[in-house]
Amino acid sequence: MTRSTIRTDTSAPGTFGDTANFPAGVPAGPVAYPTTPGAAPQAGDQARTTVTIANYPDYAAAQRTVDQLSDNKFPVERTAIVGTNLRLVEDVTGRLTIGRAAAAGAGTGAWFGLFIGLLIGIFAVVNWLGIIVTALVIGAVWGAIFGAVAHAMTGGRRDFSSRSLLQASQYGVTVDAEFAEQARQALADRVEAGRAGR
């Protein structure tokens, strides 16, 4: 999906801005027509230039750096955490049988049933606890049925459960170029404050 912008043309006579070239019934005035991202850049459409101020092997360390910048009143909306060399890691957590699929479905259904039971129980005049328990049980039963049926319909093509993680080999903290020196100074001040507090 391409995003288009609207550009106003008030060009010389004989072009889009000239009212003499418009068919009858079209109002005079500036013309607006869409331009695509491939068009020439307009005034003020300058790309942001960023500078990497630190690299870390894990996301938590990069996050701590941004937290430190925030603590020093740095405009963190000018920062970004950029992961490079992304890879998708799927950790297999165990074998998935119809029984386990039913149990997982029962747990999900029980939570949904509890939510519905609480919602209905708010407006109940009597026996609100009975309503909540009934909704929980019904949700667990239907969740178990749907979980077992869904697993059976796979035909044994995926008999394991897993957890997917998106990992990067390196996480860089970047800032807009005009704020790079301020960011480095803020981190240096934080380090000095930490040493002084020892």
PDB file of C-alpha atoms in Angstrom:
ATOM      1  CA  MET A   1       0.000   0.000   0.000  1.00  0.00           C
ATOM      2  CA  THR A   2       1.583   3.236  -1.106  1.00  0.00           C
ATOM      3  CA  ARG A   3       0.992   6.401   0.819  1.00  0.00           C
ATOM      4  CA  SER A   4       0.204   9.374  -1.339  1.00  0.00           C
ATOM      5  CA  THR A   5       0.478  12.996  -0.431  1.00  0.00           C
ATOM      6  CA  ILE A   6      -1.406  15.926  -1.847  1.00  0.00           C
ATOM      7  CA  ARG A   7       0.625  18.584  -3.640  1.00  0.00           C
ATOM      8  CA  THR A   8      -0.785  21.924  -4.672  1.00  0.00           C
ATOM      9  CA  ASP A   9       0.191  23.261  -8.077  1.00  0.00           C
ATOM     10  CA  THR A  10      -0.147  26.972  -8.788  1.00  0.00           C
ATOM     11  CA  SER A  11       1.965  26.916 -11.927  1.00  0.00           C
ATOM     12  CA  ALA A  12       2.101  29.235 -14.910  1.00  0.00           C
ATOM     13  CA  PRO A  13      -0.699  29.538 -17.539  1.00  0.00           C
ATOM     14  CA  GLY A  14      -1.092  26.563 -19.823  1.00  0.00           C
ATOM     15  CA  THR A  15      -0.397  24.006 -17.049  1.00  0.00           C
ATOM     16  CA  PHE A  16      -2.505  22.410 -14.291  1.00  0.00           C
ATOM     17  CA  GLY A  17      -2.976  25.723 -12.503  1.00  0.00           C
ATOM     18  CA  ASP A  18      -4.423  27.498 -15.512  1.00  0.00           C
ATOM     19  CA  THR A  19      -8.204  27.820 -15.413  1.00  0.00           C
ATOM     20  CA  ALA A  20      -8.362  28.063 -19.210  1.00  0.00           C
ATOM     21  CA  ASN A  21      -7.564  24.364 -19.583  1.00  0.00           C
ATOM     22  CA  PHE A  22     -10.282  23.105 -17.245  1.00  0.00           C
ATOM     23  CA  PRO A  23     -13.472  21.568 -18.660  1.00  0.00           C
ATOM     24  CA  ALA A  24     -16.698  23.437 -18.075  1.00  0.00           C
ATOM     25  CA  GLY A  25     -18.026  23.078 -14.541  1.00  0.00           C
ATOM     26  CA  VAL A  26     -14.641  22.571 -12.880  1.00  0.00           C
ATOM     27  CA  PRO A  27     -13.982  25.329 -10.334  1.00  0.00           C
ATOM     28  CA  ALA A  28     -10.996  27.583 -10.785  1.00  0.00           C
ATOM     29  CA  GLY A  29      -8.160  27.662  -8.283  1.00  0.00           C
ATOM     30  CA  PRO A  30      -5.084  25.676  -7.260  1.00  0.00           C
ATOM     31  CA  VAL A  31      -5.085  22.047  -8.324  1.00  0.00           C
ATOM     32  CA  ALA A  32      -4.357  19.171  -5.936  1.00  0.00           C
ATOM     33  CA  TYR A  33      -3.153  15.881  -7.363  1.00  0.00           C
ATOM     34  CA  PRO A  34      -1.557  12.851  -5.691  1.00  0.00           C
ATOM     35  CA  THR A  35       2.145  12.193  -5.794  1.00  0.00           C
ATOM     36  CA  THR A  36       3.732   8.838  -5.032  1.00  0.00           C
ATOM     37  CA  PRO A  37       6.831   8.163  -2.899  1.00  0.00           C
ATOM     38  CA  GLY A  38       8.864   8.019  -6.133  1.00  0.00           C
ATOM     39  CA  ALA A  39       8.210  11.692  -6.855  1.00  0.00           C
ATOM     40  CA  ALA A  40      10.759  14.387  -6.190  1.00  0.00           C
ATOM     41  CA  PRO A  41      11.011  15.256  -2.478  1.00  0.00           C
ATOM     42  CA  GLN A  42       9.216  18.362  -1.363  1.00  0.00           C
ATOM     43  CA  ALA A  43      10.552  21.093   0.919  1.00  0.00           C
ATOM     44  CA  GLY A  44      10.753  19.911   4.520  1.00  0.00           C
ATOM     45  CA  ASP A  45      10.803  16.197   3.597  1.00  0.00           C
ATOM     46  CA  GLN A  46      14.396  15.691   4.776  1.00  0.00           C
ATOM     47  CA  ALA A  47      15.326  12.209   5.963  1.00  0.00           C
ATOM     48  CA  ARG A  48      16.505  11.825   9.544  1.00  0.00           C
ATOM     49  CA  THR A  49      20.226  11.161   9.891  1.00  0.00           C
ATOM     50  CA  THR A  50      21.000   8.921  12.849  1.00  0.00           C
ATOM     51  CA  VAL A  51      24.192   7.997  14.679  1.00  0.00           C
ATOM     52  CA  THR A  52      24.789   4.784  16.638  1.00  0.00           C
ATOM     53  CA  ILE A  53      26.099   5.676  20.095  1.00  0.00           C
ATOM     54  CA  ALA A  54      26.305   2.153  21.577  1.00  0.00           C
ATOM     55  CA  ASN A  55      26.002  -1.525  20.576  1.00  0.00           C
ATOM     56  CA  TYR A  56      24.970  -4.402  22.846  1.00  0.00           C
ATOM     57  CA  PRO A  57      24.624  -8.169  22.452  1.00  0.00           C
ATOM     58  CA  ASP A  58      21.198  -8.232  24.143  1.00  0.00           C
ATOM     59  CA  TYR A  59      18.062  -6.088  24.151  1.00  0.00           C
ATOM     60  CA  ALA A  60      17.987  -5.558  27.922  1.00  0.00           C
ATOM     61  CA  ALA A  61      21.302  -3.681  27.859  1.00  0.00           C
ATOM     62  CA  ALA A  62      20.114  -1.418  25.039  1.00  0.00           C
ATOM     63  CA  GLN A  63      16.903  -0.758  26.943  1.00  0.00           C
ATOM     64  CA  ARG A  64      18.874   0.205  30.054  1.00  0.00           C
ATOM     65  CA  THR A  65      20.836   2.736  27.999  1.00  0.00           C
ATOM     66  CA  VAL A  66      17.640   4.405  26.787  1.00  0.00           C
ATOM     67  CA  ASP A  67      16.377   4.413  30.391  1.00  0.00           C
ATOM     68  CA  GLN A  68      19.576   6.158  31.469  1.00  0.00           C
ATOM     69  CA  LEU A  69      19.106   8.787  28.761  1.00  0.00           C
ATOM     70  CA  SER A  70      15.541   9.313  29.942  1.00  0.00           C
ATOM     71  CA  ASP A  71      16.721   9.712  33.542  1.00  0.00           C
ATOM     72  CA  ASN A  72      19.074  12.482  32.346  1.00  0.00           C
ATOM     73  CA  LYS A  73      16.165  14.358  30.696  1.00  0.00           C
ATOM     74  CA  PHE A  74      17.390  13.489  27.200  1.00  0.00           C
ATOM     75  CA  PRO A  75      14.631  13.707  24.515  1.00  0.00           C
ATOM     76  CA  VAL A  76      14.254   9.941  24.077  1.00  0.00           C
ATOM     77  CA  GLU A  77      11.799  10.412  21.213  1.00  0.00           C
ATOM     78  CA  ARG A  78      14.971  11.081  19.203  1.00  0.00           C
ATOM     79  CA  THR A  79      16.333   7.580  19.931  1.00  0.00           C
ATOM     80  CA  ALA A  80      15.728   4.117  18.530  1.00  0.00           C
ATOM     81  CA  ILE A  81      16.827   0.560  19.333  1.00  0.00           C
ATOM     82  CA  VAL A  82      17.834  -1.187  16.122  1.00  0.00           C
ATOM     83  CA  GLY A  83      18.307  -4.964  15.992  1.00  0.00           C
ATOM     84  CA  THR A  84      20.535  -6.353  13.232  1.00  0.00           C
ATOM     85  CA  ASN A  85      20.906  -9.872  11.792  1.00  0.00           C
ATOM     86  CA  LEU A  86      17.430 -10.903  12.894  1.00  0.00           C
ATOM     87  CA  ARG A  87      16.540 -14.574  13.187  1.00  0.00           C
ATOM     88  CA  LEU A  88      13.413 -16.448  14.206  1.00  0.00           C
ATOM     89  CA  VAL A  89      13.992 -19.093  16.883  1.00  0.00           C
ATOM     90  CA  GLU A  90      11.235 -21.589  17.639  1.00  0.00           C
ATOM     91  CA  ASP A  91      11.818 -23.404  20.925  1.00  0.00           C
ATOM     92  CA  VAL A  92       9.994 -26.725  21.068  1.00  0.00           C
ATOM     93  CA  THR A  93       8.431 -27.064  24.517  1.00  0.00           C
ATOM     94  CA  GLY A  94       7.111 -30.624  24.258  1.00  0.00           C
ATOM     95  CA  ARG A  95       5.078 -33.247  22.451  1.00  0.00           C
ATOM     96  CA  LEU A  96       1.490 -32.256  21.744  1.00  0.00           C
ATOM     97  CA  THR A  97      -1.146 -34.963  22.091  1.00  0.00           C
ATOM     98  CA  ILE A  98      -4.926 -34.719  21.916  1.00  0.00           C
ATOM     99  CA  GLY A  99      -4.995 -34.826  25.715  1.00  0.00           C
ATOM    100  CA  ARG A 100      -2.563 -31.932  26.062  1.00  0.00           C
ATOM    101  CA  ALA A 101      -4.381 -29.953  23.384  1.00  0.00           C
ATOM    102  CA  ALA A 102      -7.646 -30.510  25.264  1.00  0.00           C
ATOM    103  CA  ALA A 103      -6.042 -29.432  28.544  1.00  0.00           C
ATOM    104  CA  ALA A 104      -4.657 -26.262  26.984  1.00  0.00           C
ATOM    105  CA  GLY A 105      -8.050 -25.529  25.430  1.00  0.00           C
ATOM    106  CA  ALA A 106      -9.749 -26.135  28.777  1.00  0.00           C
ATOM    107  CA  GLY A 107      -7.489 -23.601  30.461  1.00  0.00           C
ATOM    108  CA  THR A 108      -8.199 -20.954  27.820  1.00  0.00           C
ATOM    109  CA  GLY A 109     -11.909 -21.718  27.899  1.00  0.00           C
ATOM    110  CA  ALA A 110     -11.974 -21.535  31.700  1.00  0.00           C
ATOM    111  CA  TRP A 111     -10.497 -18.025  31.657  1.00  0.00           C
ATOM    112  CA  PHE A 112     -13.053 -16.929  29.081  1.00  0.00           C
ATOM    113  CA  GLY A 113     -15.857 -18.555  31.074  1.00  0.00           C
ATOM    114  CA  LEU A 114     -14.671 -16.831  34.245  1.00  0.00           C
ATOM    115  CA  PHE A 115     -14.744 -13.487  32.461  1.00  0.00           C
ATOM    116  CA  ILE A 116     -18.275 -14.050  31.166  1.00  0.00           C
ATOM    117  CA  GLY A 117     -19.395 -15.328  34.577  1.00  0.00           C
ATOM    118  CA  LEU A 118     -18.043 -12.234  36.325  1.00  0.00           C
ATOM    119  CA  LEU A 119     -19.697 -10.022  33.735  1.00  0.00           C
ATOM    120  CA  ILE A 120     -23.076 -11.683  34.235  1.00  0.00           C
ATOM    121  CA  GLY A 121     -22.581 -12.042  37.999  1.00  0.00           C
ATOM    122  CA  ILE A 122     -22.314  -8.268  38.391  1.00  0.00           C
ATOM    123  CA  PHE A 123     -25.960  -7.925  37.422  1.00  0.00           C
ATOM    124  CA  ALA A 124     -27.191 -11.046  39.228  1.00  0.00           C
ATOM    125  CA  VAL A 125     -29.442 -10.521  42.232  1.00  0.00           C
ATOM    126  CA  VAL A 126     -28.921 -13.956  43.813  1.00  0.00           C
ATOM    127  CA  ASN A 127     -26.433 -16.824  43.590  1.00  0.00           C
ATOM    128  CA  TRP A 128     -23.751 -14.881  41.734  1.00  0.00           C
ATOM    129  CA  LEU A 129     -21.108 -17.403  42.834  1.00  0.00           C
ATOM    130  CA  GLY A 130     -23.109 -20.216  41.196  1.00  0.00           C
ATOM    131  CA  ILE A 131     -23.262 -18.238  37.941  1.00  0.00           C
ATOM    132  CA  ILE A 132     -19.500 -17.691  37.954  1.00  0.00           C
ATOM    133  CA  VAL A 133     -18.724 -21.370  38.661  1.00  0.00           C
ATOM    134  CA  THR A 134     -21.185 -22.541  36.010  1.00  0.00           C
ATOM    135  CA  ALA A 135     -19.731 -20.210  33.380  1.00  0.00           C
ATOM    136  CA  LEU A 136     -16.208 -21.319  34.284  1.00  0.00           C
ATOM    137  CA  VAL A 137     -17.090 -25.014  33.944  1.00  0.00           C
ATOM    138  CA  ILE A 138     -18.946 -24.517  30.657  1.00  0.00           C
ATOM    139  CA  GLY A 139     -16.025 -22.499  29.268  1.00  0.00           C
ATOM    140  CA  ALA A 140     -13.529 -25.193  30.301  1.00  0.00           C
ATOM    141  CA  VAL A 141     -15.589 -27.993  28.736  1.00  0.00           C
ATOM    142  CA  TRP A 142     -16.100 -26.183  25.442  1.00  0.00           C
ATOM    143  CA  GLY A 143     -12.445 -25.095  25.394  1.00  0.00           C
ATOM    144  CA  ALA A 144     -11.329 -28.717  25.861  1.00  0.00           C
ATOM    145  CA  ILE A 145     -13.602 -29.876  23.048  1.00  0.00           C
ATOM    146  CA  PHE A 146     -12.407 -27.204  20.639  1.00  0.00           C
ATOM    147  CA  GLY A 147      -8.760 -27.798  21.573  1.00  0.00           C
ATOM    148  CA  ALA A 148      -9.014 -31.557  20.977  1.00  0.00           C
ATOM    149  CA  VAL A 149     -10.927 -31.175  17.717  1.00  0.00           C
ATOM    150  CA  ALA A 150      -8.517 -28.535  16.390  1.00  0.00           C
ATOM    151  CA  HIS A 151      -5.526 -30.767  17.128  1.00  0.00           C
ATOM    152  CA  ALA A 152      -7.197 -33.823  15.593  1.00  0.00           C
ATOM    153  CA  MET A 153      -7.918 -31.875  12.407  1.00  0.00           C
ATOM    154  CA  THR A 154      -4.200 -31.217  11.853  1.00  0.00           C
ATOM    155  CA  GLY A 155      -3.799 -34.905  11.022  1.00  0.00           C
ATOM    156  CA  GLY A 156      -0.557 -35.234  12.989  1.00  0.00           C
ATOM    157  CA  ARG A 157       1.247 -32.569  10.966  1.00  0.00           C
ATOM    158  CA  ARG A 158       2.226 -30.635  14.091  1.00  0.00           C
ATOM    159  CA  ASP A 159       2.461 -32.906  17.124  1.00  0.00           C
ATOM    160  CA  PHE A 160       4.510 -30.529  19.247  1.00  0.00           C
ATOM    161  CA  SER A 161       4.073 -27.266  21.106  1.00  0.00           C
ATOM    162  CA  SER A 162       6.560 -24.434  20.718  1.00  0.00           C
ATOM    163  CA  ARG A 163       7.395 -20.858  21.558  1.00  0.00           C
ATOM    164  CA  SER A 164       8.670 -18.467  18.863  1.00  0.00           C
ATOM    165  CA  LEU A 165      11.210 -15.728  19.574  1.00  0.00           C
ATOM    166  CA  LEU A 166      12.614 -13.047  17.287  1.00  0.00           C
ATOM    167  CA  GLN A 167      16.267 -12.522  18.131  1.00  0.00           C
ATOM    168  CA  ALA A 168      18.988 -10.206  16.854  1.00  0.00           C
ATOM    169  CA  SER A 169      22.741 -10.725  17.026  1.00  0.00           C
ATOM    170  CA  GLN A 170      23.278  -7.088  18.015  1.00  0.00           C
ATOM    171  CA  TYR A 171      21.183  -4.180  19.315  1.00  0.00           C
ATOM    172  CA  GLY A 172      22.284  -0.650  18.558  1.00  0.00           C
ATOM    173  CA  VAL A 173      21.060   2.517  20.271  1.00  0.00           C
ATOM    174  CA  THR A 174      20.766   5.262  17.672  1.00  0.00           C
ATOM    175  CA  VAL A 175      19.968   8.962  18.061  1.00  0.00           C
ATOM    176  CA  ASP A 176      19.383  11.781  15.607  1.00  0.00           C
ATOM    177  CA  ALA A 177      22.736  13.160  14.478  1.00  0.00           C
ATOM    178  CA  GLU A 178      22.183  16.607  15.979  1.00  0.00           C
ATOM    179  CA  PHE A 179      21.594  15.034  19.414  1.00  0.00           C
ATOM    180  CA  ALA A 180      24.494  12.534  19.312  1.00  0.00           C
ATOM    181  CA  GLU A 181      26.933  14.593  21.380  1.00  0.00           C
ATOM    182  CA  GLN A 182      24.252  15.400  23.946  1.00  0.00           C
ATOM    183  CA  ALA A 183      23.436  11.687  24.274  1.00  0.00           C
ATOM    184  CA  ARG A 184      27.074  10.715  24.725  1.00  0.00           C
ATOM    185  CA  GLN A 185      27.507  13.401  27.364  1.00  0.00           C
ATOM    186  CA  ALA A 186      24.372  12.227  29.185  1.00  0.00           C
ATOM    187  CA  LEU A 187      25.696   8.651  29.294  1.00  0.00           C
ATOM    188  CA  ALA A 188      29.128   9.837  30.450  1.00  0.00           C
ATOM    189  CA  ASP A 189      27.516  11.884  33.234  1.00  0.00           C
ATOM    190  CA  ARG A 190      25.542   8.817  34.286  1.00  0.00           C
ATOM    191  CA  VAL A 191      28.694   6.706  34.478  1.00  0.00           C
ATOM    192  CA  GLU A 192      30.498   9.367  36.518  1.00  0.00           C
ATOM    193  CA  ALA A 193      27.539   9.645  38.895  1.00  0.00           C
ATOM    194  CA  GLY A 194      27.595   5.865  39.350  1.00  0.00           C
ATOM    195  CA  ARG A 195      31.292   5.874  40.185  1.00  0.00           C
ATOM    196  CA  ALA A 196      30.883   8.746  42.626  1.00  0.00           C
ATOM    197  CA  GLY A 197      28.101   6.868  44.422  1.00  0.00           C
ATOM    198  CA  ARG A 198      30.325   3.900  45.209  1.00  0.00           C
TER     199      ARG A 198
END
